[in-house]
Amino acid sequence: VTAMTRMTARLMDAKGVTYPAKDILSWFADADFVHISNEVSFRPDCIAEGSGTMSFCSHDSYIGLLEAINVNIIELTGNHLEDKGTEWVDHSLQMYRERGWQWFGGGANQAEGSQPLTMTHNGNQIAFIGCNTVGPFASEDSGGAARCDFPVLQETIADLRAQGYQPIVTLQYLEDYNYSPTPAQMADFRALAVAGAVVVQDSQAHQAQTMEFYNDTFIHYGLGNFFFDQMWSDGTRQEFVDRLTFYRGD
């Protein structure tokens, strides 16, 4: 979860935009791709609000934090993208476009957001696809997160695998503050693994959750908070940054 808002934003205003990454820059220095789920849209006049607010925006300058860790793939499955209006989704997409960044799991409309992001790098064919189960969602003519349609998602995963791609599937699922996933979460994630995903991970967990290998698929049920201000428990302070290595198609 990345949401550069509330107390995180106030910290950035006080100590500098890149301050939250000062001790972890080396983690991202040599990655070919840095994928992050950024749940909040940018707005040039955004002012950092207090800890109680649940309507989020990020000041345009905060994109410097993502630049500092070499982000180049933005996941848009988050449920706060439209908090200040769908026009700021479009504004954010333009900021990503200007930097040559790619995105998936959301976009200018539902059709765009539901399309996989495919690439070939050093001979490896990789596909990213994601969606949101809780809303709000993009519509036919306005931006936001892509709505999950699990039967369609499973068909898309199988088709990508048949074309030689290795699908990485990410979900904005129901939030649950436990280390263990719920039975429904396990069932849905494993079904995507069976469909052909090589990696399935959640993007909603404010508390880090467990991981498993299900057949040949790596499932991580919750990476936890990254750039966000929930500091009230061990669970919400702990986080994973997963490093995935693809070599000769594996």
JSON list of C-alpha atoms in Angstrom, two decimals:
[
{"chain": "A", "resi": 1, "resn": "VAL", "atom": "CA", "xyz": [0.00, 0.00, 0.00]},
{"chain": "A", "resi": 2, "resn": "THR", "atom": "CA", "xyz": [1.38, 3.38, -1.02]},
{"chain": "A", "resi": 3, "resn": "ALA", "atom": "CA", "xyz": [-0.67, 6.43, -0.15]},
{"chain": "A", "resi": 4, "resn": "MET", "atom": "CA", "xyz": [1.38, 9.61, 0.08]},
{"chain": "A", "resi": 5, "resn": "THR", "atom": "CA", "xyz": [-1.12, 11.47, 2.18]},
{"chain": "A", "resi": 6, "resn": "ARG", "atom": "CA", "xyz": [-2.01, 12.31, 5.80]},
{"chain": "A", "resi": 7, "resn": "MET", "atom": "CA", "xyz": [0.97, 12.05, 8.19]},
{"chain": "A", "resi": 8, "resn": "THR", "atom": "CA", "xyz": [3.23, 10.60, 5.50]},
{"chain": "A", "resi": 9, "resn": "ALA", "atom": "CA", "xyz": [2.59, 13.73, 3.44]},
{"chain": "A", "resi": 10, "resn": "ARG", "atom": "CA", "xyz": [3.23, 15.99, 6.42]},
{"chain": "A", "resi": 11, "resn": "LEU", "atom": "CA", "xyz": [6.52, 14.19, 7.06]},
{"chain": "A", "resi": 12, "resn": "MET", "atom": "CA", "xyz": [7.50, 14.71, 3.41]},
{"chain": "A", "resi": 13, "resn": "ASP", "atom": "CA", "xyz": [6.59, 18.39, 3.66]},
{"chain": "A", "resi": 14, "resn": "ALA", "atom": "CA", "xyz": [8.71, 18.79, 6.79]},
{"chain": "A", "resi": 15, "resn": "LYS", "atom": "CA", "xyz": [11.78, 16.70, 5.90]},
{"chain": "A", "resi": 16, "resn": "GLY", "atom": "CA", "xyz": [11.79, 16.52, 2.12]},
{"chain": "A", "resi": 17, "resn": "VAL", "atom": "CA", "xyz": [9.89, 14.55, -0.50]},
{"chain": "A", "resi": 18, "resn": "THR", "atom": "CA", "xyz": [12.39, 11.68, -0.64]},
{"chain": "A", "resi": 19, "resn": "TYR", "atom": "CA", "xyz": [12.79, 11.34, 3.14]},
{"chain": "A", "resi": 20, "resn": "PRO", "atom": "CA", "xyz": [10.68, 8.14, 3.48]},
{"chain": "A", "resi": 21, "resn": "ALA", "atom": "CA", "xyz": [13.05, 6.30, 1.11]},
{"chain": "A", "resi": 22, "resn": "LYS", "atom": "CA", "xyz": [16.37, 7.50, 2.52]},
{"chain": "A", "resi": 23, "resn": "ASP", "atom": "CA", "xyz": [17.30, 4.16, 4.13]},
{"chain": "A", "resi": 24, "resn": "ILE", "atom": "CA", "xyz": [16.04, 1.85, 1.36]},
{"chain": "A", "resi": 25, "resn": "LEU", "atom": "CA", "xyz": [17.27, 3.40, -1.89]},
{"chain": "A", "resi": 26, "resn": "SER", "atom": "CA", "xyz": [19.74, 0.57, -2.42]},
{"chain": "A", "resi": 27, "resn": "TRP", "atom": "CA", "xyz": [16.92, -1.98, -2.50]},
{"chain": "A", "resi": 28, "resn": "PHE", "atom": "CA", "xyz": [15.73, -0.59, -5.83]},
{"chain": "A", "resi": 29, "resn": "ALA", "atom": "CA", "xyz": [18.92, 0.66, -7.43]},
{"chain": "A", "resi": 30, "resn": "ASP", "atom": "CA", "xyz": [19.54, -2.23, -9.83]},
{"chain": "A", "resi": 31, "resn": "ALA", "atom": "CA", "xyz": [16.03, -3.50, -10.55]},
{"chain": "A", "resi": 32, "resn": "ASP", "atom": "CA", "xyz": [14.93, -3.58, -14.20]},
{"chain": "A", "resi": 33, "resn": "PHE", "atom": "CA", "xyz": [11.35, -2.87, -13.15]},
{"chain": "A", "resi": 34, "resn": "VAL", "atom": "CA", "xyz": [10.02, -1.34, -9.95]},
{"chain": "A", "resi": 35, "resn": "HIS", "atom": "CA", "xyz": [6.30, -1.94, -9.53]},
{"chain": "A", "resi": 36, "resn": "ILE", "atom": "CA", "xyz": [4.34, -0.09, -6.88]},
{"chain": "A", "resi": 37, "resn": "SER", "atom": "CA", "xyz": [0.64, 0.18, -6.11]},
{"chain": "A", "resi": 38, "resn": "ASN", "atom": "CA", "xyz": [0.01, 3.91, -5.77]},
{"chain": "A", "resi": 39, "resn": "GLU", "atom": "CA", "xyz": [-3.50, 4.25, -4.37]},
{"chain": "A", "resi": 40, "resn": "VAL", "atom": "CA", "xyz": [-3.84, 8.04, -4.45]},
{"chain": "A", "resi": 41, "resn": "SER", "atom": "CA", "xyz": [-4.11, 10.43, -7.39]},
{"chain": "A", "resi": 42, "resn": "PHE", "atom": "CA", "xyz": [-1.96, 13.53, -7.69]},
{"chain": "A", "resi": 43, "resn": "ARG", "atom": "CA", "xyz": [-3.29, 17.08, -7.50]},
{"chain": "A", "resi": 44, "resn": "PRO", "atom": "CA", "xyz": [-1.20, 20.24, -7.88]},
{"chain": "A", "resi": 45, "resn": "ASP", "atom": "CA", "xyz": [-2.95, 22.08, -5.05]},
{"chain": "A", "resi": 46, "resn": "CYS", "atom": "CA", "xyz": [-3.23, 19.16, -2.63]},
{"chain": "A", "resi": 47, "resn": "ILE", "atom": "CA", "xyz": [-2.70, 20.07, 1.04]},
{"chain": "A", "resi": 48, "resn": "ALA", "atom": "CA", "xyz": [-1.73, 17.37, 3.56]},
{"chain": "A", "resi": 49, "resn": "GLU", "atom": "CA", "xyz": [-4.69, 16.74, 5.83]},
{"chain": "A", "resi": 50, "resn": "GLY", "atom": "CA", "xyz": [-4.82, 15.23, 9.31]},
{"chain": "A", "resi": 51, "resn": "SER", "atom": "CA", "xyz": [-4.82, 11.61, 10.37]},
{"chain": "A", "resi": 52, "resn": "GLY", "atom": "CA", "xyz": [-8.60, 11.32, 10.52]},
{"chain": "A", "resi": 53, "resn": "THR", "atom": "CA", "xyz": [-9.37, 12.00, 6.88]},
{"chain": "A", "resi": 54, "resn": "MET", "atom": "CA", "xyz": [-10.25, 9.18, 4.49]},
{"chain": "A", "resi": 55, "resn": "SER", "atom": "CA", "xyz": [-10.43, 11.32, 1.35]},
{"chain": "A", "resi": 56, "resn": "PHE", "atom": "CA", "xyz": [-6.96, 11.37, -0.14]},
{"chain": "A", "resi": 57, "resn": "CYS", "atom": "CA", "xyz": [-4.82, 13.26, -2.63]},
{"chain": "A", "resi": 58, "resn": "SER", "atom": "CA", "xyz": [-1.06, 13.59, -3.16]},
{"chain": "A", "resi": 59, "resn": "HIS", "atom": "CA", "xyz": [0.69, 16.82, -4.12]},
{"chain": "A", "resi": 60, "resn": "ASP", "atom": "CA", "xyz": [2.29, 16.68, -7.57]},
{"chain": "A", "resi": 61, "resn": "SER", "atom": "CA", "xyz": [5.73, 17.15, -6.04]},
{"chain": "A", "resi": 62, "resn": "TYR", "atom": "CA", "xyz": [5.40, 13.84, -4.15]},
{"chain": "A", "resi": 63, "resn": "ILE", "atom": "CA", "xyz": [6.00, 11.93, -7.36]},
{"chain": "A", "resi": 64, "resn": "GLY", "atom": "CA", "xyz": [9.66, 12.68, -6.62]},
{"chain": "A", "resi": 65, "resn": "LEU", "atom": "CA", "xyz": [9.55, 9.93, -3.98]},
{"chain": "A", "resi": 66, "resn": "LEU", "atom": "CA", "xyz": [8.57, 7.36, -6.62]},
{"chain": "A", "resi": 67, "resn": "GLU", "atom": "CA", "xyz": [11.23, 8.70, -8.96]},
{"chain": "A", "resi": 68, "resn": "ALA", "atom": "CA", "xyz": [13.82, 8.27, -6.19]},
{"chain": "A", "resi": 69, "resn": "ILE", "atom": "CA", "xyz": [13.21, 4.50, -6.02]},
{"chain": "A", "resi": 70, "resn": "ASN", "atom": "CA", "xyz": [13.15, 4.15, -9.83]},
{"chain": "A", "resi": 71, "resn": "VAL", "atom": "CA", "xyz": [9.48, 3.27, -10.15]},
{"chain": "A", "resi": 72, "resn": "ASN", "atom": "CA", "xyz": [8.45, 2.55, -13.73]},
{"chain": "A", "resi": 73, "resn": "ILE", "atom": "CA", "xyz": [5.30, 0.41, -13.37]},
{"chain": "A", "resi": 74, "resn": "ILE", "atom": "CA", "xyz": [2.30, 1.84, -11.53]},
{"chain": "A", "resi": 75, "resn": "GLU", "atom": "CA", "xyz": [-0.51, -0.39, -10.31]},
{"chain": "A", "resi": 76, "resn": "LEU", "atom": "CA", "xyz": [-3.89, 1.36, -10.26]},
{"chain": "A", "resi": 77, "resn": "THR", "atom": "CA", "xyz": [-6.08, -1.10, -8.37]},
{"chain": "A", "resi": 78, "resn": "GLY", "atom": "CA", "xyz": [-6.37, 1.15, -5.30]},
{"chain": "A", "resi": 79, "resn": "ASN", "atom": "CA", "xyz": [-9.69, 2.29, -3.87]},
{"chain": "A", "resi": 80, "resn": "HIS", "atom": "CA", "xyz": [-8.71, 5.93, -3.23]},
{"chain": "A", "resi": 81, "resn": "LEU", "atom": "CA", "xyz": [-7.90, 6.97, -6.81]},
{"chain": "A", "resi": 82, "resn": "GLU", "atom": "CA", "xyz": [-11.17, 8.87, -7.24]},
{"chain": "A", "resi": 83, "resn": "ASP", "atom": "CA", "xyz": [-11.42, 10.47, -3.80]},
{"chain": "A", "resi": 84, "resn": "LYS", "atom": "CA", "xyz": [-11.08, 14.04, -5.09]},
{"chain": "A", "resi": 85, "resn": "GLY", "atom": "CA", "xyz": [-12.69, 13.41, -8.49]},
{"chain": "A", "resi": 86, "resn": "THR", "atom": "CA", "xyz": [-11.99, 11.33, -11.56]},
{"chain": "A", "resi": 87, "resn": "GLU", "atom": "CA", "xyz": [-10.29, 14.26, -13.31]},
{"chain": "A", "resi": 88, "resn": "TRP", "atom": "CA", "xyz": [-7.28, 13.70, -11.02]},
{"chain": "A", "resi": 89, "resn": "VAL", "atom": "CA", "xyz": [-6.96, 10.14, -12.25]},
{"chain": "A", "resi": 90, "resn": "ASP", "atom": "CA", "xyz": [-6.47, 11.56, -15.75]},
{"chain": "A", "resi": 91, "resn": "HIS", "atom": "CA", "xyz": [-4.03, 14.14, -14.37]},
{"chain": "A", "resi": 92, "resn": "SER", "atom": "CA", "xyz": [-1.99, 11.40, -12.69]},
{"chain": "A", "resi": 93, "resn": "LEU", "atom": "CA", "xyz": [-1.94, 9.28, -15.84]},
{"chain": "A", "resi": 94, "resn": "GLN", "atom": "CA", "xyz": [-0.50, 12.23, -17.72]},
{"chain": "A", "resi": 95, "resn": "MET", "atom": "CA", "xyz": [2.23, 12.58, -15.11]},
{"chain": "A", "resi": 96, "resn": "TYR", "atom": "CA", "xyz": [3.10, 8.89, -15.51]},
{"chain": "A", "resi": 97, "resn": "ARG", "atom": "CA", "xyz": [3.01, 9.21, -19.29]},
{"chain": "A", "resi": 98, "resn": "GLU", "atom": "CA", "xyz": [5.43, 12.14, -19.23]},
{"chain": "A", "resi": 99, "resn": "ARG", "atom": "CA", "xyz": [7.92, 9.98, -17.33]},
{"chain": "A", "resi": 100, "resn": "GLY", "atom": "CA", "xyz": [7.58, 7.00, -19.62]},
{"chain": "A", "resi": 101, "resn": "TRP", "atom": "CA", "xyz": [6.00, 4.91, -16.88]},
{"chain": "A", "resi": 102, "resn": "GLN", "atom": "CA", "xyz": [3.49, 2.18, -17.64]},
{"chain": "A", "resi": 103, "resn": "TRP", "atom": "CA", "xyz": [0.42, 1.19, -15.64]},
{"chain": "A", "resi": 104, "resn": "PHE", "atom": "CA", "xyz": [-2.15, -1.56, -15.22]},
{"chain": "A", "resi": 105, "resn": "GLY", "atom": "CA", "xyz": [-5.09, -2.53, -13.01]},
{"chain": "A", "resi": 106, "resn": "GLY", "atom": "CA", "xyz": [-6.84, 0.77, -13.72]},
{"chain": "A", "resi": 107, "resn": "GLY", "atom": "CA", "xyz": [-6.66, 3.68, -16.09]},
{"chain": "A", "resi": 108, "resn": "ALA", "atom": "CA", "xyz": [-8.70, 6.20, -18.03]},
{"chain": "A", "resi": 109, "resn": "ASN", "atom": "CA", "xyz": [-11.69, 3.81, -18.19]},
{"chain": "A", "resi": 110, "resn": "GLN", "atom": "CA", "xyz": [-12.67, 0.23, -17.42]},
{"chain": "A", "resi": 111, "resn": "ALA", "atom": "CA", "xyz": [-11.61, -1.09, -20.84]},
{"chain": "A", "resi": 112, "resn": "GLU", "atom": "CA", "xyz": [-8.10, 0.33, -20.48]},
{"chain": "A", "resi": 113, "resn": "GLY", "atom": "CA", "xyz": [-7.76, -0.76, -16.87]},
{"chain": "A", "resi": 114, "resn": "SER", "atom": "CA", "xyz": [-8.70, -4.37, -17.54]},
{"chain": "A", "resi": 115, "resn": "GLN", "atom": "CA", "xyz": [-6.04, -4.82, -20.22]},
{"chain": "A", "resi": 116, "resn": "PRO", "atom": "CA", "xyz": [-2.85, -6.63, -19.23]},
{"chain": "A", "resi": 117, "resn": "LEU", "atom": "CA", "xyz": [0.47, -4.83, -19.42]},
{"chain": "A", "resi": 118, "resn": "THR", "atom": "CA", "xyz": [2.76, -7.06, -21.47]},
{"chain": "A", "resi": 119, "resn": "MET", "atom": "CA", "xyz": [6.48, -6.78, -22.10]},
{"chain": "A", "resi": 120, "resn": "THR", "atom": "CA", "xyz": [9.45, -8.76, -23.31]},
{"chain": "A", "resi": 121, "resn": "HIS", "atom": "CA", "xyz": [12.71, -8.15, -21.46]},
{"chain": "A", "resi": 122, "resn": "ASN", "atom": "CA", "xyz": [15.93, -10.09, -21.93]},
{"chain": "A", "resi": 123, "resn": "GLY", "atom": "CA", "xyz": [13.95, -12.83, -23.59]},
{"chain": "A", "resi": 124, "resn": "ASN", "atom": "CA", "xyz": [11.39, -13.07, -20.78]},
{"chain": "A", "resi": 125, "resn": "GLN", "atom": "CA", "xyz": [7.73, -12.45, -21.62]},
{"chain": "A", "resi": 126, "resn": "ILE", "atom": "CA", "xyz": [6.01, -10.94, -18.60]},
{"chain": "A", "resi": 127, "resn": "ALA", "atom": "CA", "xyz": [2.44, -9.73, -18.15]},
{"chain": "A", "resi": 128, "resn": "PHE", "atom": "CA", "xyz": [0.94, -7.67, -15.33]},
{"chain": "A", "resi": 129, "resn": "ILE", "atom": "CA", "xyz": [-2.80, -7.69, -14.74]},
{"chain": "A", "resi": 130, "resn": "GLY", "atom": "CA", "xyz": [-4.81, -6.50, -11.76]},
{"chain": "A", "resi": 131, "resn": "CYS", "atom": "CA", "xyz": [-8.22, -5.43, -10.52]},
{"chain": "A", "resi": 132, "resn": "ASN", "atom": "CA", "xyz": [-10.25, -4.20, -7.56]},
{"chain": "A", "resi": 133, "resn": "THR", "atom": "CA", "xyz": [-12.96, -6.18, -5.74]},
{"chain": "A", "resi": 134, "resn": "VAL", "atom": "CA", "xyz": [-14.40, -3.46, -3.48]},
{"chain": "A", "resi": 135, "resn": "GLY", "atom": "CA", "xyz": [-14.71, -0.23, -5.52]},
{"chain": "A", "resi": 136, "resn": "PRO", "atom": "CA", "xyz": [-15.03, 2.47, -6.50]},
{"chain": "A", "resi": 137, "resn": "PHE", "atom": "CA", "xyz": [-14.39, 1.45, -10.08]},
{"chain": "A", "resi": 138, "resn": "ALA", "atom": "CA", "xyz": [-13.58, 3.04, -13.40]},
{"chain": "A", "resi": 139, "resn": "SER", "atom": "CA", "xyz": [-16.56, 3.35, -15.74]},
{"chain": "A", "resi": 140, "resn": "GLU", "atom": "CA", "xyz": [-16.86, 3.25, -19.50]},
{"chain": "A", "resi": 141, "resn": "ASP", "atom": "CA", "xyz": [-15.87, 6.92, -19.75]},
{"chain": "A", "resi": 142, "resn": "SER", "atom": "CA", "xyz": [-14.12, 7.85, -16.49]},
{"chain": "A", "resi": 143, "resn": "GLY", "atom": "CA", "xyz": [-10.94, 6.75, -14.79]},
{"chain": "A", "resi": 144, "resn": "GLY", "atom": "CA", "xyz": [-10.26, 4.62, -11.77]},
{"chain": "A", "resi": 145, "resn": "ALA", "atom": "CA", "xyz": [-9.54, 1.05, -10.74]},
{"chain": "A", "resi": 146, "resn": "ALA", "atom": "CA", "xyz": [-10.57, -1.89, -12.91]},
{"chain": "A", "resi": 147, "resn": "ARG", "atom": "CA", "xyz": [-13.45, -3.94, -11.53]},
{"chain": "A", "resi": 148, "resn": "CYS", "atom": "CA", "xyz": [-12.64, -7.61, -10.92]},
{"chain": "A", "resi": 149, "resn": "ASP", "atom": "CA", "xyz": [-14.51, -10.14, -13.04]},
{"chain": "A", "resi": 150, "resn": "PHE", "atom": "CA", "xyz": [-12.97, -13.41, -11.91]},
{"chain": "A", "resi": 151, "resn": "PRO", "atom": "CA", "xyz": [-14.17, -15.65, -14.77]},
{"chain": "A", "resi": 152, "resn": "VAL", "atom": "CA", "xyz": [-12.87, -13.15, -17.34]},
{"chain": "A", "resi": 153, "resn": "LEU", "atom": "CA", "xyz": [-9.66, -12.68, -15.35]},
{"chain": "A", "resi": 154, "resn": "GLN", "atom": "CA", "xyz": [-9.04, -16.42, -15.30]},
{"chain": "A", "resi": 155, "resn": "GLU", "atom": "CA", "xyz": [-9.61, -16.65, -19.05]},
{"chain": "A", "resi": 156, "resn": "THR", "atom": "CA", "xyz": [-7.19, -13.78, -19.64]},
{"chain": "A", "resi": 157, "resn": "ILE", "atom": "CA", "xyz": [-4.54, -15.41, -17.47]},
{"chain": "A", "resi": 158, "resn": "ALA", "atom": "CA", "xyz": [-4.89, -18.71, -19.33]},
{"chain": "A", "resi": 159, "resn": "ASP", "atom": "CA", "xyz": [-4.67, -16.92, -22.68]},
{"chain": "A", "resi": 160, "resn": "LEU", "atom": "CA", "xyz": [-1.55, -15.01, -21.63]},
{"chain": "A", "resi": 161, "resn": "ARG", "atom": "CA", "xyz": [0.08, -18.23, -20.47]},
{"chain": "A", "resi": 162, "resn": "ALA", "atom": "CA", "xyz": [-0.77, -19.90, -23.79]},
{"chain": "A", "resi": 163, "resn": "GLN", "atom": "CA", "xyz": [0.99, -17.03, -25.59]},
{"chain": "A", "resi": 164, "resn": "GLY", "atom": "CA", "xyz": [4.13, -17.64, -23.56]},
{"chain": "A", "resi": 165, "resn": "TYR", "atom": "CA", "xyz": [3.72, -14.84, -21.01]},
{"chain": "A", "resi": 166, "resn": "GLN", "atom": "CA", "xyz": [4.32, -15.24, -17.29]},
{"chain": "A", "resi": 167, "resn": "PRO", "atom": "CA", "xyz": [1.34, -13.50, -15.65]},
{"chain": "A", "resi": 168, "resn": "ILE", "atom": "CA", "xyz": [1.80, -11.50, -12.45]},
{"chain": "A", "resi": 169, "resn": "VAL", "atom": "CA", "xyz": [-1.66, -10.93, -10.97]},
{"chain": "A", "resi": 170, "resn": "THR", "atom": "CA", "xyz": [-2.37, -8.34, -8.28]},
{"chain": "A", "resi": 171, "resn": "LEU", "atom": "CA", "xyz": [-5.64, -7.70, -6.46]},
{"chain": "A", "resi": 172, "resn": "GLN", "atom": "CA", "xyz": [-7.12, -4.97, -4.32]},
{"chain": "A", "resi": 173, "resn": "TYR", "atom": "CA", "xyz": [-9.02, -7.41, -2.11]},
{"chain": "A", "resi": 174, "resn": "LEU", "atom": "CA", "xyz": [-11.03, -6.97, 1.09]},
{"chain": "A", "resi": 175, "resn": "GLU", "atom": "CA", "xyz": [-8.92, -5.49, 3.88]},
{"chain": "A", "resi": 176, "resn": "ASP", "atom": "CA", "xyz": [-8.26, -7.76, 6.86]},
{"chain": "A", "resi": 177, "resn": "TYR", "atom": "CA", "xyz": [-5.86, -7.02, 9.73]},
{"chain": "A", "resi": 178, "resn": "ASN", "atom": "CA", "xyz": [-4.49, -10.52, 10.27]},
{"chain": "A", "resi": 179, "resn": "TYR", "atom": "CA", "xyz": [-1.29, -12.29, 9.30]},
{"chain": "A", "resi": 180, "resn": "SER", "atom": "CA", "xyz": [-3.29, -15.19, 7.88]},
{"chain": "A", "resi": 181, "resn": "PRO", "atom": "CA", "xyz": [-5.51, -14.77, 4.81]},
{"chain": "A", "resi": 182, "resn": "THR", "atom": "CA", "xyz": [-9.22, -15.45, 5.01]},
{"chain": "A", "resi": 183, "resn": "PRO", "atom": "CA", "xyz": [-10.62, -18.68, 3.49]},
{"chain": "A", "resi": 184, "resn": "ALA", "atom": "CA", "xyz": [-12.27, -16.67, 0.70]},
{"chain": "A", "resi": 185, "resn": "GLN", "atom": "CA", "xyz": [-8.99, -14.89, -0.06]},
{"chain": "A", "resi": 186, "resn": "MET", "atom": "CA", "xyz": [-7.14, -18.19, -0.25]},
{"chain": "A", "resi": 187, "resn": "ALA", "atom": "CA", "xyz": [-9.77, -19.69, -2.54]},
{"chain": "A", "resi": 188, "resn": "ASP", "atom": "CA", "xyz": [-9.77, -16.73, -4.95]},
{"chain": "A", "resi": 189, "resn": "PHE", "atom": "CA", "xyz": [-5.98, -16.39, -5.07]},
{"chain": "A", "resi": 190, "resn": "ARG", "atom": "CA", "xyz": [-5.46, -20.12, -5.58]},
{"chain": "A", "resi": 191, "resn": "ALA", "atom": "CA", "xyz": [-8.01, -20.14, -8.40]},
{"chain": "A", "resi": 192, "resn": "LEU", "atom": "CA", "xyz": [-5.91, -17.54, -10.21]},
{"chain": "A", "resi": 193, "resn": "ALA", "atom": "CA", "xyz": [-2.87, -19.73, -9.66]},
{"chain": "A", "resi": 194, "resn": "VAL", "atom": "CA", "xyz": [-4.68, -22.68, -11.21]},
{"chain": "A", "resi": 195, "resn": "ALA", "atom": "CA", "xyz": [-5.59, -20.47, -14.19]},
{"chain": "A", "resi": 196, "resn": "GLY", "atom": "CA", "xyz": [-1.88, -20.01, -14.92]},
{"chain": "A", "resi": 197, "resn": "ALA", "atom": "CA", "xyz": [-0.57, -17.06, -12.90]},
{"chain": "A", "resi": 198, "resn": "VAL", "atom": "CA", "xyz": [3.07, -17.42, -11.88]},
{"chain": "A", "resi": 199, "resn": "VAL", "atom": "CA", "xyz": [2.70, -14.82, -9.12]},
{"chain": "A", "resi": 200, "resn": "VAL", "atom": "CA", "xyz": [-0.46, -13.74, -7.27]},
{"chain": "A", "resi": 201, "resn": "GLN", "atom": "CA", "xyz": [-0.24, -10.97, -4.70]},
{"chain": "A", "resi": 202, "resn": "ASP", "atom": "CA", "xyz": [-2.52, -8.62, -2.87]},
{"chain": "A", "resi": 203, "resn": "SER", "atom": "CA", "xyz": [-2.21, -4.84, -2.91]},
{"chain": "A", "resi": 204, "resn": "GLN", "atom": "CA", "xyz": [-4.69, -3.93, -0.18]},
{"chain": "A", "resi": 205, "resn": "ALA", "atom": "CA", "xyz": [-3.11, -5.38, 2.95]},
{"chain": "A", "resi": 206, "resn": "HIS", "atom": "CA", "xyz": [-2.33, -2.75, 5.56]},
{"chain": "A", "resi": 207, "resn": "GLN", "atom": "CA", "xyz": [-0.94, -5.63, 7.60]},
{"chain": "A", "resi": 208, "resn": "ALA", "atom": "CA", "xyz": [1.66, -7.96, 6.14]},
{"chain": "A", "resi": 209, "resn": "GLN", "atom": "CA", "xyz": [0.30, -11.44, 5.45]},
{"chain": "A", "resi": 210, "resn": "THR", "atom": "CA", "xyz": [1.74, -14.87, 4.84]},
{"chain": "A", "resi": 211, "resn": "MET", "atom": "CA", "xyz": [2.95, -16.39, 1.57]},
{"chain": "A", "resi": 212, "resn": "GLU", "atom": "CA", "xyz": [2.95, -19.83, 0.01]},
{"chain": "A", "resi": 213, "resn": "PHE", "atom": "CA", "xyz": [3.86, -21.82, -3.07]},
{"chain": "A", "resi": 214, "resn": "TYR", "atom": "CA", "xyz": [0.68, -23.30, -4.50]},
{"chain": "A", "resi": 215, "resn": "ASN", "atom": "CA", "xyz": [1.79, -25.84, -7.08]},
{"chain": "A", "resi": 216, "resn": "ASP", "atom": "CA", "xyz": [4.28, -23.76, -9.09]},
{"chain": "A", "resi": 217, "resn": "THR", "atom": "CA", "xyz": [2.76, -20.37, -8.23]},
{"chain": "A", "resi": 218, "resn": "PHE", "atom": "CA", "xyz": [4.13, -17.93, -5.66]},
{"chain": "A", "resi": 219, "resn": "ILE", "atom": "CA", "xyz": [1.23, -16.42, -3.71]},
{"chain": "A", "resi": 220, "resn": "HIS", "atom": "CA", "xyz": [1.81, -13.53, -1.33]},
{"chain": "A", "resi": 221, "resn": "TYR", "atom": "CA", "xyz": [-1.41, -12.71, 0.47]},
{"chain": "A", "resi": 222, "resn": "GLY", "atom": "CA", "xyz": [-0.28, -9.33, 1.76]},
{"chain": "A", "resi": 223, "resn": "LEU", "atom": "CA", "xyz": [2.83, -7.17, 1.42]},
{"chain": "A", "resi": 224, "resn": "GLY", "atom": "CA", "xyz": [1.71, -4.64, 4.01]},
{"chain": "A", "resi": 225, "resn": "ASN", "atom": "CA", "xyz": [2.05, -0.86, 4.08]},
{"chain": "A", "resi": 226, "resn": "PHE", "atom": "CA", "xyz": [4.92, 0.80, 2.23]},
{"chain": "A", "resi": 227, "resn": "PHE", "atom": "CA", "xyz": [4.68, 4.59, 2.01]},
{"chain": "A", "resi": 228, "resn": "PHE", "atom": "CA", "xyz": [1.71, 5.08, 4.33]},
{"chain": "A", "resi": 229, "resn": "ASP", "atom": "CA", "xyz": [1.17, 6.37, 7.85]},
{"chain": "A", "resi": 230, "resn": "GLN", "atom": "CA", "xyz": [-0.36, 3.46, 9.78]},
{"chain": "A", "resi": 231, "resn": "MET", "atom": "CA", "xyz": [2.12, 3.00, 12.62]},
{"chain": "A", "resi": 232, "resn": "TRP", "atom": "CA", "xyz": [-0.09, 1.82, 15.47]},
{"chain": "A", "resi": 233, "resn": "SER", "atom": "CA", "xyz": [0.83, -1.88, 15.61]},
{"chain": "A", "resi": 234, "resn": "ASP", "atom": "CA", "xyz": [3.57, -4.34, 14.67]},
{"chain": "A", "resi": 235, "resn": "GLY", "atom": "CA", "xyz": [1.35, -5.67, 11.90]},
{"chain": "A", "resi": 236, "resn": "THR", "atom": "CA", "xyz": [0.84, -2.31, 10.21]},
{"chain": "A", "resi": 237, "resn": "ARG", "atom": "CA", "xyz": [4.50, -1.31, 10.64]},
{"chain": "A", "resi": 238, "resn": "GLN", "atom": "CA", "xyz": [5.85, -4.51, 9.05]},
{"chain": "A", "resi": 239, "resn": "GLU", "atom": "CA", "xyz": [6.16, -4.80, 5.29]},
{"chain": "A", "resi": 240, "resn": "PHE", "atom": "CA", "xyz": [7.55, -6.89, 2.48]},
{"chain": "A", "resi": 241, "resn": "VAL", "atom": "CA", "xyz": [9.26, -5.76, -0.68]},
{"chain": "A", "resi": 242, "resn": "ASP", "atom": "CA", "xyz": [9.27, -8.78, -2.99]},
{"chain": "A", "resi": 243, "resn": "ARG", "atom": "CA", "xyz": [12.12, -9.16, -5.47]},
{"chain": "A", "resi": 244, "resn": "LEU", "atom": "CA", "xyz": [11.20, -11.42, -8.39]},
{"chain": "A", "resi": 245, "resn": "THR", "atom": "CA", "xyz": [13.82, -12.85, -10.71]},
{"chain": "A", "resi": 246, "resn": "PHE", "atom": "CA", "xyz": [12.93, -14.18, -14.15]},
{"chain": "A", "resi": 247, "resn": "TYR", "atom": "CA", "xyz": [15.60, -16.15, -15.99]},
{"chain": "A", "resi": 248, "resn": "ARG", "atom": "CA", "xyz": [15.23, -17.89, -19.34]},
{"chain": "A", "resi": 249, "resn": "GLY", "atom": "CA", "xyz": [11.48, -17.87, -19.12]},
{"chain": "A", "resi": 250, "resn": "ASP", "atom": "CA", "xyz": [11.28, -19.12, -15.53]}
]
